[in-house]
PDB file of C-alpha atoms in Angstrom:
ATOM      1  CA  MET E   1       1.004  13.774  12.626  1.00 83.00           C
ATOM      2  CA  THR E   2       4.210  12.052  11.538  1.00 93.00           C
ATOM      3  CA  GLY E   3       4.597   8.577  10.141  1.00 97.00           C
ATOM      4  CA  LEU E   4       3.474   6.537   7.147  1.00 98.00           C
ATOM      5  CA  THR E   5      -0.173   5.947   6.249  1.00 98.00           C
ATOM      6  CA  THR E   6      -2.099   4.632   3.252  1.00 98.00           C
ATOM      7  CA  HIS E   7      -5.646   4.497   1.934  1.00 98.00           C
ATOM      8  CA  VAL E   8      -6.878   2.181  -0.844  1.00 98.00           C
ATOM      9  CA  LEU E   9      -9.892   3.005  -2.994  1.00 98.00           C
ATOM     10  CA  ASP E  10     -11.399   0.576  -5.491  1.00 98.00           C
ATOM     11  CA  THR E  11     -12.178   2.887  -8.412  1.00 97.00           C
ATOM     12  CA  ALA E  12     -14.037   0.152 -10.315  1.00 95.00           C
ATOM     13  CA  SER E  13     -16.620  -0.223  -7.546  1.00 95.00           C
ATOM     14  CA  GLY E  14     -16.403   3.307  -6.163  1.00 97.00           C
ATOM     15  CA  LEU E  15     -15.783   1.934  -2.672  1.00 98.00           C
ATOM     16  CA  PRO E  16     -12.924   1.661  -0.192  1.00 98.00           C
ATOM     17  CA  ALA E  17     -10.878  -1.518  -0.709  1.00 98.00           C
ATOM     18  CA  ALA E  18     -11.612  -3.465   2.483  1.00 98.00           C
ATOM     19  CA  GLY E  19      -9.567  -6.544   3.346  1.00 98.00           C
ATOM     20  CA  LEU E  20      -6.627  -5.770   1.056  1.00 98.00           C
ATOM     21  CA  VAL E  21      -3.286  -7.112   2.306  1.00 98.00           C
ATOM     22  CA  ILE E  22      -0.293  -4.741   2.236  1.00 98.00           C
ATOM     23  CA  ASP E  23       3.338  -5.644   2.963  1.00 98.00           C
ATOM     24  CA  LEU E  24       5.849  -3.000   4.057  1.00 98.00           C
ATOM     25  CA  PHE E  25       9.568  -3.384   3.325  1.00 98.00           C
ATOM     26  CA  ARG E  26      12.657  -1.292   4.072  1.00 98.00           C
ATOM     27  CA  ILE E  27      15.098  -1.198   1.149  1.00 98.00           C
ATOM     28  CA  SER E  28      18.803  -1.134   1.951  1.00 94.00           C
ATOM     29  CA  GLY E  29      21.746  -1.911  -0.292  1.00 90.00           C
ATOM     30  CA  GLY E  30      19.603  -3.701  -2.838  1.00 86.00           C
ATOM     31  CA  SER E  31      17.890  -5.976  -0.299  1.00 96.00           C
ATOM     32  CA  ARG E  32      14.370  -5.836   1.149  1.00 96.00           C
ATOM     33  CA  GLU E  33      13.686  -6.217   4.869  1.00 97.00           C
ATOM     34  CA  ALA E  34      10.096  -7.160   5.707  1.00 98.00           C
ATOM     35  CA  LEU E  35       8.785  -4.826   8.403  1.00 98.00           C
ATOM     36  CA  LYS E  36       5.062  -5.421   8.641  1.00 97.00           C
ATOM     37  CA  THR E  37       1.964  -6.856   6.982  1.00 98.00           C
ATOM     38  CA  VAL E  38      -1.345  -5.036   7.442  1.00 98.00           C
ATOM     39  CA  ILE E  39      -4.908  -5.381   6.132  1.00 98.00           C
ATOM     40  CA  THR E  40      -7.204  -2.524   5.193  1.00 98.00           C
ATOM     41  CA  ASN E  41     -10.401  -1.972   7.151  1.00 98.00           C
ATOM     42  CA  SER E  42     -13.893  -1.166   5.825  1.00 98.00           C
ATOM     43  CA  ASP E  43     -12.737   2.388   5.039  1.00 98.00           C
ATOM     44  CA  GLY E  44      -9.723   1.165   3.013  1.00 98.00           C
ATOM     45  CA  ARG E  45      -7.360   2.344   5.760  1.00 98.00           C
ATOM     46  CA  VAL E  46      -5.216   0.518   8.305  1.00 97.00           C
ATOM     47  CA  ASP E  47      -6.401   0.304  11.923  1.00 97.00           C
ATOM     48  CA  GLY E  48      -4.149   1.301  14.800  1.00 94.00           C
ATOM     49  CA  GLY E  49      -2.594   4.487  13.467  1.00 94.00           C
ATOM     50  CA  PRO E  50       0.325   4.890  11.073  1.00 97.00           C
ATOM     51  CA  ILE E  51       1.869   1.807   9.478  1.00 97.00           C
ATOM     52  CA  LEU E  52       5.271   3.166  10.456  1.00 97.00           C
ATOM     53  CA  SER E  53       5.868   5.673  13.246  1.00 96.00           C
ATOM     54  CA  GLY E  54       7.966   6.559  16.268  1.00 95.00           C
ATOM     55  CA  ASP E  55      11.433   5.031  16.507  1.00 95.00           C
ATOM     56  CA  SER E  56      10.703   2.841  13.459  1.00 96.00           C
ATOM     57  CA  PHE E  57      10.010   5.861  11.232  1.00 97.00           C
ATOM     58  CA  LEU E  58      13.486   6.352   9.784  1.00 97.00           C
ATOM     59  CA  ALA E  59      14.730   8.162   6.701  1.00 98.00           C
ATOM     60  CA  GLY E  60      15.366   5.796   3.820  1.00 97.00           C
ATOM     61  CA  GLU E  61      13.831   3.877   0.973  1.00 98.00           C
ATOM     62  CA  TYR E  62      10.678   1.800   1.480  1.00 98.00           C
ATOM     63  CA  GLU E  63       8.261  -0.321  -0.508  1.00 98.00           C
ATOM     64  CA  LEU E  64       4.565  -1.000  -0.014  1.00 98.00           C
ATOM     65  CA  VAL E  65       3.305  -4.096  -1.847  1.00 98.00           C
ATOM     66  CA  PHE E  66      -0.460  -4.145  -2.362  1.00 98.00           C
ATOM     67  CA  HIS E  67      -1.995  -7.615  -2.937  1.00 98.00           C
ATOM     68  CA  ALA E  68      -4.477  -6.382  -5.540  1.00 98.00           C
ATOM     69  CA  GLY E  69      -5.056  -9.683  -7.348  1.00 97.00           C
ATOM     70  CA  ASP E  70      -6.100 -11.530  -4.200  1.00 98.00           C
ATOM     71  CA  TYR E  71      -8.403  -8.652  -3.240  1.00 98.00           C
ATOM     72  CA  LEU E  72     -10.067  -8.552  -6.672  1.00 97.00           C
ATOM     73  CA  ARG E  73     -10.460 -12.359  -6.853  1.00 97.00           C
ATOM     74  CA  ARG E  74     -12.091 -12.369  -3.417  1.00 97.00           C
ATOM     75  CA  LEU E  75     -14.670  -9.883  -4.742  1.00 96.00           C
ATOM     76  CA  GLY E  76     -15.431 -12.225  -7.629  1.00 96.00           C
ATOM     77  CA  VAL E  77     -13.853 -10.040 -10.310  1.00 96.00           C
ATOM     78  CA  ALA E  78     -13.124 -12.165 -13.385  1.00 94.00           C
ATOM     79  CA  LEU E  79      -9.384 -11.823 -13.952  1.00 95.00           C
ATOM     80  CA  PRO E  80      -7.255 -13.485 -16.615  1.00 95.00           C
ATOM     81  CA  GLU E  81      -4.536 -15.874 -15.497  1.00 94.00           C
ATOM     82  CA  PRO E  82      -2.122 -14.454 -14.878  1.00 95.00           C
ATOM     83  CA  ALA E  83      -3.880 -11.297 -13.754  1.00 95.00           C
ATOM     84  CA  PHE E  84      -2.797  -8.058 -15.404  1.00 96.00           C
ATOM     85  CA  LEU E  85      -2.250  -6.580 -11.924  1.00 96.00           C
ATOM     86  CA  ASP E  86      -1.511  -8.938  -9.056  1.00 97.00           C
ATOM     87  CA  LEU E  87       1.063  -7.468  -6.690  1.00 98.00           C
ATOM     88  CA  ILE E  88       1.487  -3.695  -6.929  1.00 98.00           C
ATOM     89  CA  PRO E  89       4.822  -2.495  -5.506  1.00 98.00           C
ATOM     90  CA  ILE E  90       5.230   1.198  -4.755  1.00 98.00           C
ATOM     91  CA  ARG E  91       8.788   2.184  -3.849  1.00 97.00           C
ATOM     92  CA  PHE E  92       9.297   5.603  -2.263  1.00 98.00           C
ATOM     93  CA  GLY E  93      11.697   7.535  -0.075  1.00 98.00           C
ATOM     94  CA  ILE E  94      11.262   9.109   3.333  1.00 98.00           C
ATOM     95  CA  ALA E  95      13.557  12.100   3.724  1.00 97.00           C
ATOM     96  CA  ASP E  96      11.928  14.064   6.559  1.00 97.00           C
ATOM     97  CA  THR E  97      11.068  12.053   9.685  1.00 96.00           C
ATOM     98  CA  ALA E  98       9.225  15.058  11.124  1.00 96.00           C
ATOM     99  CA  ALA E  99       6.699  14.876   8.272  1.00 97.00           C
ATOM    100  CA  HIS E 100       3.652  12.777   7.431  1.00 97.00           C
ATOM    101  CA  TYR E 101       3.966  10.485   4.398  1.00 98.00           C
ATOM    102  CA  HIS E 102       0.633   9.323   2.998  1.00 98.00           C
ATOM    103  CA  VAL E 103       0.791   6.870   0.065  1.00 98.00           C
ATOM    104  CA  PRO E 104      -2.736   6.216  -1.242  1.00 98.00           C
ATOM    105  CA  LEU E 105      -3.615   3.733  -3.969  1.00 98.00           C
ATOM    106  CA  LEU E 106      -6.472   4.110  -6.454  1.00 98.00           C
ATOM    107  CA  LEU E 107      -7.082   0.615  -7.815  1.00 97.00           C
ATOM    108  CA  SER E 108      -8.971  -1.129 -10.603  1.00 97.00           C
ATOM    109  CA  PRO E 109      -8.371  -4.505 -12.314  1.00 97.00           C
ATOM    110  CA  TYR E 110      -6.409  -2.878 -15.165  1.00 97.00           C
ATOM    111  CA  GLY E 111      -4.874   0.233 -13.684  1.00 97.00           C
ATOM    112  CA  TYR E 112      -3.773   2.084 -10.587  1.00 98.00           C
ATOM    113  CA  SER E 113      -2.418   5.427  -9.519  1.00 98.00           C
ATOM    114  CA  THR E 114      -0.708   6.813  -6.458  1.00 98.00           C
ATOM    115  CA  TYR E 115       0.637  10.112  -5.188  1.00 97.00           C
ATOM    116  CA  ARG E 116       1.964  11.638  -1.998  1.00 97.00           C
ATOM    117  CA  GLY E 117      -1.176  12.596  -0.152  1.00 94.00           C
ATOM    118  CA  SER E 118      -1.751  14.625   2.983  1.00 89.00           C
TER     119      SER E 118
END
């Protein structure tokens, strides 16, 4: 499989993060071009295959912005105002368009981690 995928897990609840909004941007010359907005399903993944694939899957710099604060508030998590984590941007590069890029997010109200998954 080639393309860009993600998976969001809520480490505070031990469950997939369902209903979390994610924006995808292409970065070029210091500007951001909005490409797509997606929402995670009950498994914390995005329906319909890769977020980016085919002719749109180009080498370059990208950014996923995870709307963590809105997700956590919707679950009833008591957050300070402003929230410690609200929007979580993850900027990464795609060098090999014949490869699969998986960018998961492990999320809690006060921390997150990511890595290049498989």
